[in-house]
Amino acid sequence: LGCKAGSYMKKIVSTGSKSCRACPRGFVSMYGKEACDQCKACTYNNTDQTSCFQCGKGLYSKELGASFNSSCIGCPTGTYSSAKGVTKVEDCIGCRPGKWSHTVGATLDCIDCPGGWLQGKSGQDSCNPVKAGAIVLGSGSASVPVPTGSYLTDCHGNTCTGFSSCPTGWIGNDLTGDETLKQSCMECEAGKCSSFLFLRFRTGNIF
C-alpha cells in the first residue's frame, strides 16, 4: 500500500519493515513515492507538502528546500522583476538611466524621471534636479548646458528639451546671472547690438 502525498516510505533495515513518514520541511511528494523531492530555489512547500509554490513577481530566492513564503525576498529599490522564478538578486532588472523606482519588490518597469530631473546611472531609486543653466535631454539620462545668447525651444509648460540662438540684434539667456532660462529672445536696446552665431539644438541634435 502506497504512502499518501506529502509522505514517503521509510524502510527499517534491521527488521525489513516499512512505514510512512512525513516529508521534512522544504520537501514534497506525491502519492506512493518512496522519497521526497526538495523544493528548488525560488520555491517553497505548501502546507500539506504535496507541491512547491513559486515565489511571485518582484521576488527572488536562492534558498533550496524552503518551507515558508518568507524565503522570497523583494527585489531592492532601483530594480524590478515582471517574471516569477528569479533565483538571485542580480537577476532583478535594474532601472535604465532616466528612470527610477523606490519600491521594494516592484513588478512593473521603473518610472520616468519627471521633467527637469535626470538620472544618468542605472539601478537608482531617485532622480536629481538638473543644474542651473542646463536642460534635460528627452530620455532623462543626461543634460546639456544652454549657451549664452540662446532661447529655449520644444517647451511643454516649464519643461524644455531644446534651444536655438537668438538672431542678430536680439539677446537671450545670460549664464553669468541666476535668472531663469528664457523661452524667447529680447530685442536689443537702441544703440546696442549683439553678435550672431546660429546654433540650434533639439533632443540630442545640433544643426
Tab-separated table of C-alpha atoms in Angstrom:
chain	number	residue	atom	x	y	z
A	1	LEU	CA	0.000	0.000	0.000
A	2	GLY	CA	1.480	3.346	-1.038
A	3	CYS	CA	2.004	6.335	1.240
A	4	LYS	CA	-0.197	9.397	0.861
A	5	ALA	CA	1.046	12.571	-0.798
A	6	GLY	CA	3.306	14.593	1.488
A	7	SER	CA	4.935	11.471	2.922
A	8	TYR	CA	7.368	8.734	1.875
A	9	MET	CA	8.009	5.056	2.563
A	10	LYS	CA	10.626	4.510	5.252
A	11	LYS	CA	12.247	1.066	5.329
A	12	ILE	CA	13.786	-0.188	8.578
A	13	VAL	CA	16.808	-2.258	7.549
A	14	SER	CA	17.123	-4.266	10.777
A	15	THR	CA	13.579	-5.611	10.638
A	16	GLY	CA	12.721	-5.179	6.974
A	17	SER	CA	9.505	-3.443	7.942
A	18	LYS	CA	8.182	-0.330	6.214
A	19	SER	CA	6.230	2.678	7.417
A	20	CYS	CA	5.083	6.033	6.025
A	21	ARG	CA	6.840	9.125	7.309
A	22	ALA	CA	6.015	12.798	6.683
A	23	CYS	CA	8.345	14.649	4.320
A	24	PRO	CA	10.685	17.020	6.137
A	25	ARG	CA	10.221	20.764	5.698
A	26	GLY	CA	11.187	22.009	2.271
A	27	PHE	CA	10.432	18.620	0.672
A	28	VAL	CA	7.290	17.365	-1.085
A	29	SER	CA	5.935	14.131	-2.540
A	30	MET	CA	3.029	12.676	-4.486
A	31	TYR	CA	1.057	9.540	-3.566
A	32	GLY	CA	3.074	6.347	-3.496
A	33	LYS	CA	6.513	7.935	-3.545
A	34	GLU	CA	9.383	6.256	-1.746
A	35	ALA	CA	11.308	9.534	-1.427
A	36	CYS	CA	10.529	13.245	-1.102
A	37	ASP	CA	11.773	15.871	-3.552
A	38	GLN	CA	13.457	19.032	-2.328
A	39	CYS	CA	11.891	22.339	-3.373
A	40	LYS	CA	14.111	24.195	-5.829
A	41	ALA	CA	15.416	27.753	-5.488
A	42	CYS	CA	12.659	30.398	-5.520
A	43	THR	CA	10.029	27.892	-4.370
A	44	TYR	CA	8.675	26.719	-1.014
A	45	ASN	CA	6.448	23.825	0.073
A	46	ASN	CA	2.693	24.175	0.547
A	47	THR	CA	1.063	23.344	3.890
A	48	ASP	CA	0.418	19.636	3.158
A	49	GLN	CA	3.822	19.263	1.458
A	50	THR	CA	2.414	17.934	-1.798
A	51	SER	CA	3.878	20.609	-4.100
A	52	CYS	CA	6.279	23.554	-4.186
A	53	PHE	CA	4.897	27.051	-4.738
A	54	GLN	CA	6.909	29.526	-6.807
A	55	CYS	CA	7.852	32.961	-5.474
A	56	GLY	CA	5.794	35.669	-7.154
A	57	LYS	CA	6.764	38.544	-9.436
A	58	GLY	CA	9.093	41.101	-7.922
A	59	LEU	CA	10.618	38.479	-5.614
A	60	TYR	CA	13.717	36.287	-5.650
A	61	SER	CA	15.191	33.476	-3.548
A	62	LYS	CA	18.275	31.291	-3.872
A	63	GLU	CA	17.310	29.128	-0.905
A	64	LEU	CA	16.885	25.394	-1.542
A	65	GLY	CA	14.330	23.413	0.452
A	66	ALA	CA	12.421	26.447	1.691
A	67	SER	CA	9.250	25.804	3.667
A	68	PHE	CA	7.747	29.300	4.002
A	69	ASN	CA	6.993	32.169	1.619
A	70	SER	CA	9.163	34.360	3.841
A	71	SER	CA	12.105	32.871	1.925
A	72	CYS	CA	11.019	35.038	-1.033
A	73	ILE	CA	12.768	38.423	-0.885
A	74	GLY	CA	11.628	41.585	-2.651
A	75	CYS	CA	13.859	42.951	-5.411
A	76	PRO	CA	15.595	46.044	-3.962
A	77	THR	CA	14.749	49.644	-4.806
A	78	GLY	CA	16.075	50.700	-8.201
A	79	THR	CA	15.129	47.299	-9.679
A	80	TYR	CA	12.045	45.291	-10.623
A	81	SER	CA	11.048	41.846	-11.879
A	82	SER	CA	7.990	41.100	-14.015
A	83	ALA	CA	8.791	37.364	-14.036
A	84	LYS	CA	8.437	34.590	-11.464
A	85	GLY	CA	11.200	32.173	-10.517
A	86	VAL	CA	14.057	34.674	-10.076
A	87	THR	CA	16.764	32.896	-8.085
A	88	LYS	CA	19.235	35.687	-7.314
A	89	VAL	CA	19.159	39.429	-6.748
A	90	GLU	CA	21.406	40.019	-9.755
A	91	ASP	CA	18.538	38.836	-11.972
A	92	CYS	CA	16.262	41.625	-10.773
A	93	ILE	CA	16.231	44.156	-13.626
A	94	GLY	CA	17.897	47.485	-12.837
A	95	CYS	CA	16.143	50.706	-13.781
A	96	ARG	CA	17.550	52.152	-17.002
A	97	PRO	CA	19.180	55.613	-16.950
A	98	GLY	CA	16.430	58.215	-16.948
A	99	LYS	CA	14.192	56.018	-14.758
A	100	TRP	CA	13.844	55.259	-11.046
A	101	SER	CA	11.944	53.141	-8.517
A	102	HIS	CA	11.771	53.384	-4.711
A	103	THR	CA	9.534	50.304	-4.370
A	104	VAL	CA	10.866	47.069	-2.856
A	105	GLY	CA	9.516	44.089	-4.801
A	106	ALA	CA	8.435	46.156	-7.821
A	107	THR	CA	6.806	44.130	-10.605
A	108	LEU	CA	6.484	46.854	-13.249
A	109	ASP	CA	9.055	48.841	-15.218
A	110	CYS	CA	10.613	51.809	-13.454
A	111	ILE	CA	9.178	55.345	-13.556
A	112	ASP	CA	10.467	58.057	-15.904
A	113	CYS	CA	12.201	60.958	-14.188
A	114	PRO	CA	9.871	63.994	-14.129
A	115	GLY	CA	10.502	66.997	-16.343
A	116	GLY	CA	13.607	68.926	-15.321
A	117	TRP	CA	15.048	65.946	-13.433
A	118	LEU	CA	17.528	63.330	-14.588
A	119	GLN	CA	19.319	60.125	-13.626
A	120	GLY	CA	22.442	59.160	-15.540
A	121	LYS	CA	23.016	55.821	-13.792
A	122	SER	CA	21.141	52.515	-13.879
A	123	GLY	CA	19.560	50.816	-10.870
A	124	GLN	CA	18.733	54.009	-8.973
A	125	ASP	CA	15.866	54.862	-6.602
A	126	SER	CA	15.680	58.618	-7.246
A	127	CYS	CA	16.250	61.356	-9.826
A	128	ASN	CA	18.260	64.559	-9.479
A	129	PRO	CA	17.293	68.126	-10.420
A	130	VAL	CA	19.085	69.474	-13.459
A	131	LYS	CA	21.828	72.010	-12.726
A	132	ALA	CA	21.141	75.697	-13.253
A	133	GLY	CA	21.659	76.795	-16.853
A	134	ALA	CA	21.068	73.342	-18.372
A	135	ILE	CA	18.201	71.313	-19.818
A	136	VAL	CA	17.478	67.600	-19.611
A	137	LEU	CA	17.591	65.502	-22.755
A	138	GLY	CA	14.458	63.660	-23.838
A	139	SER	CA	15.351	60.366	-22.181
A	140	GLY	CA	16.078	61.982	-18.815
A	141	SER	CA	19.509	60.368	-18.656
A	142	ALA	CA	21.731	63.399	-19.400
A	143	SER	CA	21.744	67.189	-19.545
A	144	VAL	CA	23.302	69.831	-21.771
A	145	PRO	CA	24.196	73.447	-20.869
A	146	VAL	CA	22.253	76.187	-22.630
A	147	PRO	CA	24.684	78.629	-24.335
A	148	THR	CA	24.630	82.345	-23.655
A	149	GLY	CA	22.593	84.219	-26.263
A	150	SER	CA	20.089	81.438	-26.898
A	151	TYR	CA	16.467	80.746	-26.011
A	152	LEU	CA	14.632	77.559	-25.077
A	153	THR	CA	12.539	75.595	-27.575
A	154	ASP	CA	10.327	72.488	-27.607
A	155	CYS	CA	8.734	73.531	-24.339
A	156	HIS	CA	5.785	71.945	-22.562
A	157	GLY	CA	4.972	74.200	-19.664
A	158	ASN	CA	8.242	74.877	-17.862
A	159	THR	CA	9.979	71.804	-19.289
A	160	CYS	CA	12.041	72.405	-22.443
A	161	THR	CA	14.158	69.942	-24.428
A	162	GLY	CA	15.876	72.196	-26.982
A	163	PHE	CA	17.385	75.620	-27.597
A	164	SER	CA	18.278	77.910	-30.503
A	165	SER	CA	20.452	81.015	-30.917
A	166	CYS	CA	18.851	84.425	-30.860
A	167	PRO	CA	19.213	86.332	-34.170
A	168	THR	CA	21.434	89.402	-34.559
A	169	GLY	CA	20.037	92.332	-32.624
A	170	TRP	CA	18.333	90.157	-30.057
A	171	ILE	CA	19.549	88.796	-26.716
A	172	GLY	CA	18.737	85.578	-24.921
A	173	ASN	CA	19.938	83.695	-21.883
A	174	ASP	CA	22.922	85.033	-19.972
A	175	LEU	CA	24.547	82.298	-17.922
A	176	THR	CA	26.541	84.812	-15.893
A	177	GLY	CA	23.448	85.527	-13.763
A	178	ASP	CA	20.997	83.494	-11.726
A	179	GLU	CA	17.980	84.339	-13.829
A	180	THR	CA	15.531	81.732	-15.085
A	181	LEU	CA	16.254	80.412	-18.583
A	182	LYS	CA	14.230	82.274	-21.194
A	183	GLN	CA	11.861	80.768	-23.755
A	184	SER	CA	12.154	83.792	-26.055
A	185	CYS	CA	14.647	86.466	-27.111
A	186	MET	CA	14.519	90.165	-26.290
A	187	GLU	CA	15.300	92.916	-28.774
A	188	CYS	CA	18.473	94.871	-28.009
A	189	GLU	CA	18.085	98.393	-26.664
A	190	ALA	CA	18.508	101.240	-29.138
A	191	GLY	CA	22.172	101.866	-29.868
A	192	LYS	CA	23.248	98.393	-28.759
A	193	CYS	CA	23.800	95.177	-30.717
A	194	SER	CA	24.558	91.505	-30.235
A	195	SER	CA	26.753	89.068	-32.146
A	196	PHE	CA	25.069	86.266	-34.111
A	197	LEU	CA	26.117	82.644	-34.012
A	198	PHE	CA	23.479	80.328	-35.418
A	199	LEU	CA	23.125	77.274	-33.218
A	200	ARG	CA	20.104	75.095	-32.789
A	201	PHE	CA	19.724	72.085	-30.530
A	202	ARG	CA	16.855	69.675	-30.124
A	203	THR	CA	16.767	66.336	-28.283
A	204	GLY	CA	20.401	65.485	-28.875
A	205	ASN	CA	20.988	67.022	-32.326
A	206	ILE	CA	22.941	70.157	-33.156
A	207	PHE	CA	22.397	71.632	-36.630
